[in-house]
C-alpha positions in Angstrom: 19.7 55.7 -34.5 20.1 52.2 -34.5 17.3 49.4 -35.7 15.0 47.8 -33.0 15.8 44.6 -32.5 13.3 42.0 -32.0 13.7 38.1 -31.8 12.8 36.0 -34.9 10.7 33.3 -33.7 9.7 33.0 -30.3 8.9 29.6 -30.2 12.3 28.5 -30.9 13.5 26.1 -28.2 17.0 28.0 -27.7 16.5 31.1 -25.3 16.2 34.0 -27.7 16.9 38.0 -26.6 15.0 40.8 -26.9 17.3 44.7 -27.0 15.0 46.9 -25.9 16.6 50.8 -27.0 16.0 54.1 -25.8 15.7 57.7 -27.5 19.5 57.7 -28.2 20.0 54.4 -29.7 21.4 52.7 -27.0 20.4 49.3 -25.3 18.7 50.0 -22.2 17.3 46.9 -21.3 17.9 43.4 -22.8 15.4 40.3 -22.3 16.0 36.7 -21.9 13.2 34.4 -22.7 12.4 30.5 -24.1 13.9 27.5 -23.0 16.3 25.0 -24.4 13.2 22.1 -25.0 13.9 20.8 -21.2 11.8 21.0 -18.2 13.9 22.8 -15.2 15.1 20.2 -12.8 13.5 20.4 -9.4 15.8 21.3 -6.5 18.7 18.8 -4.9 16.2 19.7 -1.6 13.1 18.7 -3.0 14.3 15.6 -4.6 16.3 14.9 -1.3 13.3 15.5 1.2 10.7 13.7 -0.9 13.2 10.0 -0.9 14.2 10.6 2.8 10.5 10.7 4.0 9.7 7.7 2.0 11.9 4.3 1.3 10.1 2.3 -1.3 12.5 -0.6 -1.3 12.2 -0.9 2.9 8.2 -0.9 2.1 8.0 -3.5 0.0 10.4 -5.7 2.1 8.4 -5.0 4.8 5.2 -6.0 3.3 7.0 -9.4 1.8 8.1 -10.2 5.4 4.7 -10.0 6.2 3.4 -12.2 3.7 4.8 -15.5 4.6 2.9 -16.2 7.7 -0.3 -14.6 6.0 -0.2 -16.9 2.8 0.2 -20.0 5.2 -2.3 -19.3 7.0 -5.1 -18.7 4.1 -3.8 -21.9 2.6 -4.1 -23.6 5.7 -7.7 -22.2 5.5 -8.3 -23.6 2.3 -7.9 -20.1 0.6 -4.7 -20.7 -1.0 -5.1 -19.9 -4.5 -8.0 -17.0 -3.5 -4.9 -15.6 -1.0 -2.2 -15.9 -3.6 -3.9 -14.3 -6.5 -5.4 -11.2 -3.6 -1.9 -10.8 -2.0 -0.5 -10.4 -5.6 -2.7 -7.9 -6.9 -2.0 -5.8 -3.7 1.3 -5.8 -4.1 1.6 -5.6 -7.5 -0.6 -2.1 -7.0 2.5 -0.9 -5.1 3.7 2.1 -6.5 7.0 5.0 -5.8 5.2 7.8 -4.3 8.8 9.5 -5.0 8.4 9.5 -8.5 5.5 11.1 -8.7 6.9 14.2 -5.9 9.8 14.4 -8.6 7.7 15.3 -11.4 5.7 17.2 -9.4 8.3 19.6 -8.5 9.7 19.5 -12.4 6.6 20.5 -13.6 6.4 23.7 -10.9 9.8 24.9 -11.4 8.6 24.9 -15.3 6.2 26.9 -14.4 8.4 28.9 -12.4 10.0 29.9 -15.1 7.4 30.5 -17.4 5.5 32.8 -15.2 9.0 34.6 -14.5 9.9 34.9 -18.5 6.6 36.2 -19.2 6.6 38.6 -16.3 10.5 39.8 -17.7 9.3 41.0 -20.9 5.8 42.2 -19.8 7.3 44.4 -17.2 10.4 45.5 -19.4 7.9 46.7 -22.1 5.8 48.9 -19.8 9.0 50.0 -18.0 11.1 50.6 -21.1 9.1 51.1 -24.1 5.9 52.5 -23.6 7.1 55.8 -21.1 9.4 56.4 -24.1 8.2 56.0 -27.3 4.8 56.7 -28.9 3.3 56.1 -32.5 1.5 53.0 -34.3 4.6 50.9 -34.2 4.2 50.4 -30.4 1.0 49.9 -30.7 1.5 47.1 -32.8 4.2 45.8 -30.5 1.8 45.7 -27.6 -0.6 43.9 -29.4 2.2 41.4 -30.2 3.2 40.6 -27.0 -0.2 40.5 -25.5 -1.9 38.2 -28.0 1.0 36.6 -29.3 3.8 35.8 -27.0 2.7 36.8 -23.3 -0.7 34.3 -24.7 1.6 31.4 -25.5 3.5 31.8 -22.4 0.0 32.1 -20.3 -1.1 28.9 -22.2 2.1 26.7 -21.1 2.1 28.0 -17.6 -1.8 26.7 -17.0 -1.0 23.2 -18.7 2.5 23.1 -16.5 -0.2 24.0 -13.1 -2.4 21.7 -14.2 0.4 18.9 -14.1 2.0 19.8 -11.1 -1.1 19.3 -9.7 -2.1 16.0 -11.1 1.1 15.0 -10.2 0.9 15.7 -6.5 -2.6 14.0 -6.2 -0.9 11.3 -7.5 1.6 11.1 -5.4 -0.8 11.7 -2.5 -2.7 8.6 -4.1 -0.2 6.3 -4.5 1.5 6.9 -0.8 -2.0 6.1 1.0 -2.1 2.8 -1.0 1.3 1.8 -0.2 0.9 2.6 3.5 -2.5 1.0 3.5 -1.3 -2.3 2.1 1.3 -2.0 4.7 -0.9 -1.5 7.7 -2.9 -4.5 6.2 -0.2 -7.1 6.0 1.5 -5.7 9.8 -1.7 -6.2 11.3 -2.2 -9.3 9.7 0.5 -11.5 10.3 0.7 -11.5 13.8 -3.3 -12.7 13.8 -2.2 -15.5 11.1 0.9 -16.5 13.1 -0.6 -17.0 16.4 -3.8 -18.6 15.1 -1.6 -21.3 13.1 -0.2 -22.9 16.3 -4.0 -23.8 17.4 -5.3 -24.6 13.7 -5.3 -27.8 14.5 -8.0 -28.0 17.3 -11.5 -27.2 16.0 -11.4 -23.8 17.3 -9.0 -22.7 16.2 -9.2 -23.8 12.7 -12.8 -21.8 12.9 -10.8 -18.5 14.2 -8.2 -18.9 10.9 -11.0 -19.4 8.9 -13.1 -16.2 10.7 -9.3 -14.4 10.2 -9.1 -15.5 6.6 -12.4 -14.3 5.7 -12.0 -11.0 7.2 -8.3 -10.4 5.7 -9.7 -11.5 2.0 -12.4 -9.3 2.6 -9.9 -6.3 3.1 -7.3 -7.2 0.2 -10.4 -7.6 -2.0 -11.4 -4.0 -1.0 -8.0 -2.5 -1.5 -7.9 -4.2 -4.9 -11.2 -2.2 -6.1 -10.3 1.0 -4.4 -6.8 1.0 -6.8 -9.0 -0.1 -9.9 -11.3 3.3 -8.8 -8.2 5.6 -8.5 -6.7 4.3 -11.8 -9.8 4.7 -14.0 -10.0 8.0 -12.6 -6.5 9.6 -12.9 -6.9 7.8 -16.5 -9.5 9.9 -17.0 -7.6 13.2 -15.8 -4.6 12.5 -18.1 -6.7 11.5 -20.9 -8.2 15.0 -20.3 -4.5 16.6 -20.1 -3.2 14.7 -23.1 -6.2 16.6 -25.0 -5.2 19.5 -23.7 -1.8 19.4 -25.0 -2.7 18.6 -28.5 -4.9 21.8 -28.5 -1.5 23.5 -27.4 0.7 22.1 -30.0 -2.0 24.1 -32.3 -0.1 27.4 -31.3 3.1 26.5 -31.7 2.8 24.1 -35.2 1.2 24.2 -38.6 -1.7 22.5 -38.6 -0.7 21.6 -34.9 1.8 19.4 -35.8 5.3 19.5 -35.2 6.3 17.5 -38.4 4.7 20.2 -40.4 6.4 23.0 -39.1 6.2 25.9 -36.0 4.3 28.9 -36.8 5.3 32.0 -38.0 5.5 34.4 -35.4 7.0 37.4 -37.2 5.4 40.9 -36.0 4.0 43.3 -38.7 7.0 44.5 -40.7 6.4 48.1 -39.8 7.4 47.6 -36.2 10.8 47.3 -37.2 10.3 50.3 -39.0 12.5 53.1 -36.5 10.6 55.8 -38.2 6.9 54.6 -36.7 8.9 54.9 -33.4 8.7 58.5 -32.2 10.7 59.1 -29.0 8.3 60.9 -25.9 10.9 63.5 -25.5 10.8 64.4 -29.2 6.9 64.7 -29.0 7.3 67.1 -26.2 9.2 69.6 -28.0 
């Protein structure tokens, strides 16, 4: 009967195979599973549907269009340098919502096929090995895959979820800002551009200044809300970042790549054929 055959090191960042053999020595079932180091791409659809629902470059020309009559008429107001600095740090706060939606669909068809290798070699052990063979060797096996590699892979699928979703709050984050400093600057501008034709009477330099003050007011606001968001998606990354340094712990020496990746090897004696006894064997 032929030898079991079992990948080396799991870990590896090539796809490695698993044989999996019946009673008779043949292959019966053979299991792809690792990756080659690179997240999966997301789909031409996602990546497609994501930059048609959303033109970054037509946003920001937009708001720029909008600016002119807004920063003449806070200058005119006496605002000018107030305005300038406000209407910079909104739009400087701009963000690609798209980029965000691209990483967010990386990071779930990572996860896609995490879940799926795990699930590949899970299933192909209970449907292949253990309803054929019996003894301490697949005992030892199980415990492998459940503690060792199934683990690893359960561990990389809830960082990749976790990211995914950061990612899409992010994007959801970044989206309402840009369409709120949009909405600002296109209601805006028409106010500014009619009140500058009657700055010069009395009145109407007390309605640009009223206008001013109430436009300052709501740049000022959108300014804060973006510091709040930042700090706290700092805060959630920082928290991720952590997390992946605890990961790199099961895969490295001393959790550091540098040093080395573990040794995964099983126990010795699960290569052993004669700790395998076939089912139909026992039965006779």
């Amino acid at each position: 009967m032929a030898k079991l055959n079992f990948p080396d090191d799991p870990a590896a960042s090539a796809p490695r195979q698993m044989h999996i053999y019946g009673a008779d020595g043949k292959i019966v079932n053979t299991v792809t599973f690792g990756t080659d180091g690179k997240i999966a791409s997301p789909s031409v659809m996602g990546k497609a549907t994501a930059k048609q629902a959303f033109d970054f470059k037509k946003l920001l020309e937009d708001i720029r269009g909008h600016s002119n009559p807004i920063k003449v008429g806070l200058s005119t107001a006496g605002f000018g340098v107030a305005g300038a600095v406000l209407l910079l740090a909104v739009v400087s706060n701009l963000g690609n919502p798209v980029l965000f939606s691209d990483r967010r669909e990386e990071w779930k068809a990572q996860l896609e096929g995490l879940k799926g290798a795990a699930w590949d070699v899970w299933l192909s052990y209970f449907s292949d090995v253990a309803p054929a063979w019996r003894g301490h060797a697949v005992e030892i096996f199980q415990q492998y895959l459940r503690f060792k590699l199934i683990g690893m892979f359960d561990q990389l699928a809830a960082i990749a979820k976790e990211m995914s979703g950061t990612m899409n709050n992010q994007y959801k984050e970044v989206l309402t800002y840009d369409f709120s400093a949009l909405a600002l600057a296109a209601t805006a501008a028409p106010v500014f551009r009619a009140l500058l034709k009657f700055s010069a009477h009395p009145v109407g330099r007390v309605a640009l200044l009223s206008q001013s003050v109430i436009f300052l007011g709501a740049a000022a606001n959108m300014v804060k809300q973006f510091a709040d968001t930042f700090n706290k998606y700092q805060s959630e990354l920082n928290d991720l970042e952590l997390k992946l340094t605890d990961l790199t712990g099961i895969f490295y020496l001393m959790g550091n790549p540098a040093v080395g990746p573990r040794e995964l090897h099983m126990d010795p004696n699960v290569t052993d054929i004669s700790l395998w006894t076939p089912l139909e064997e026992d039965k006779k």
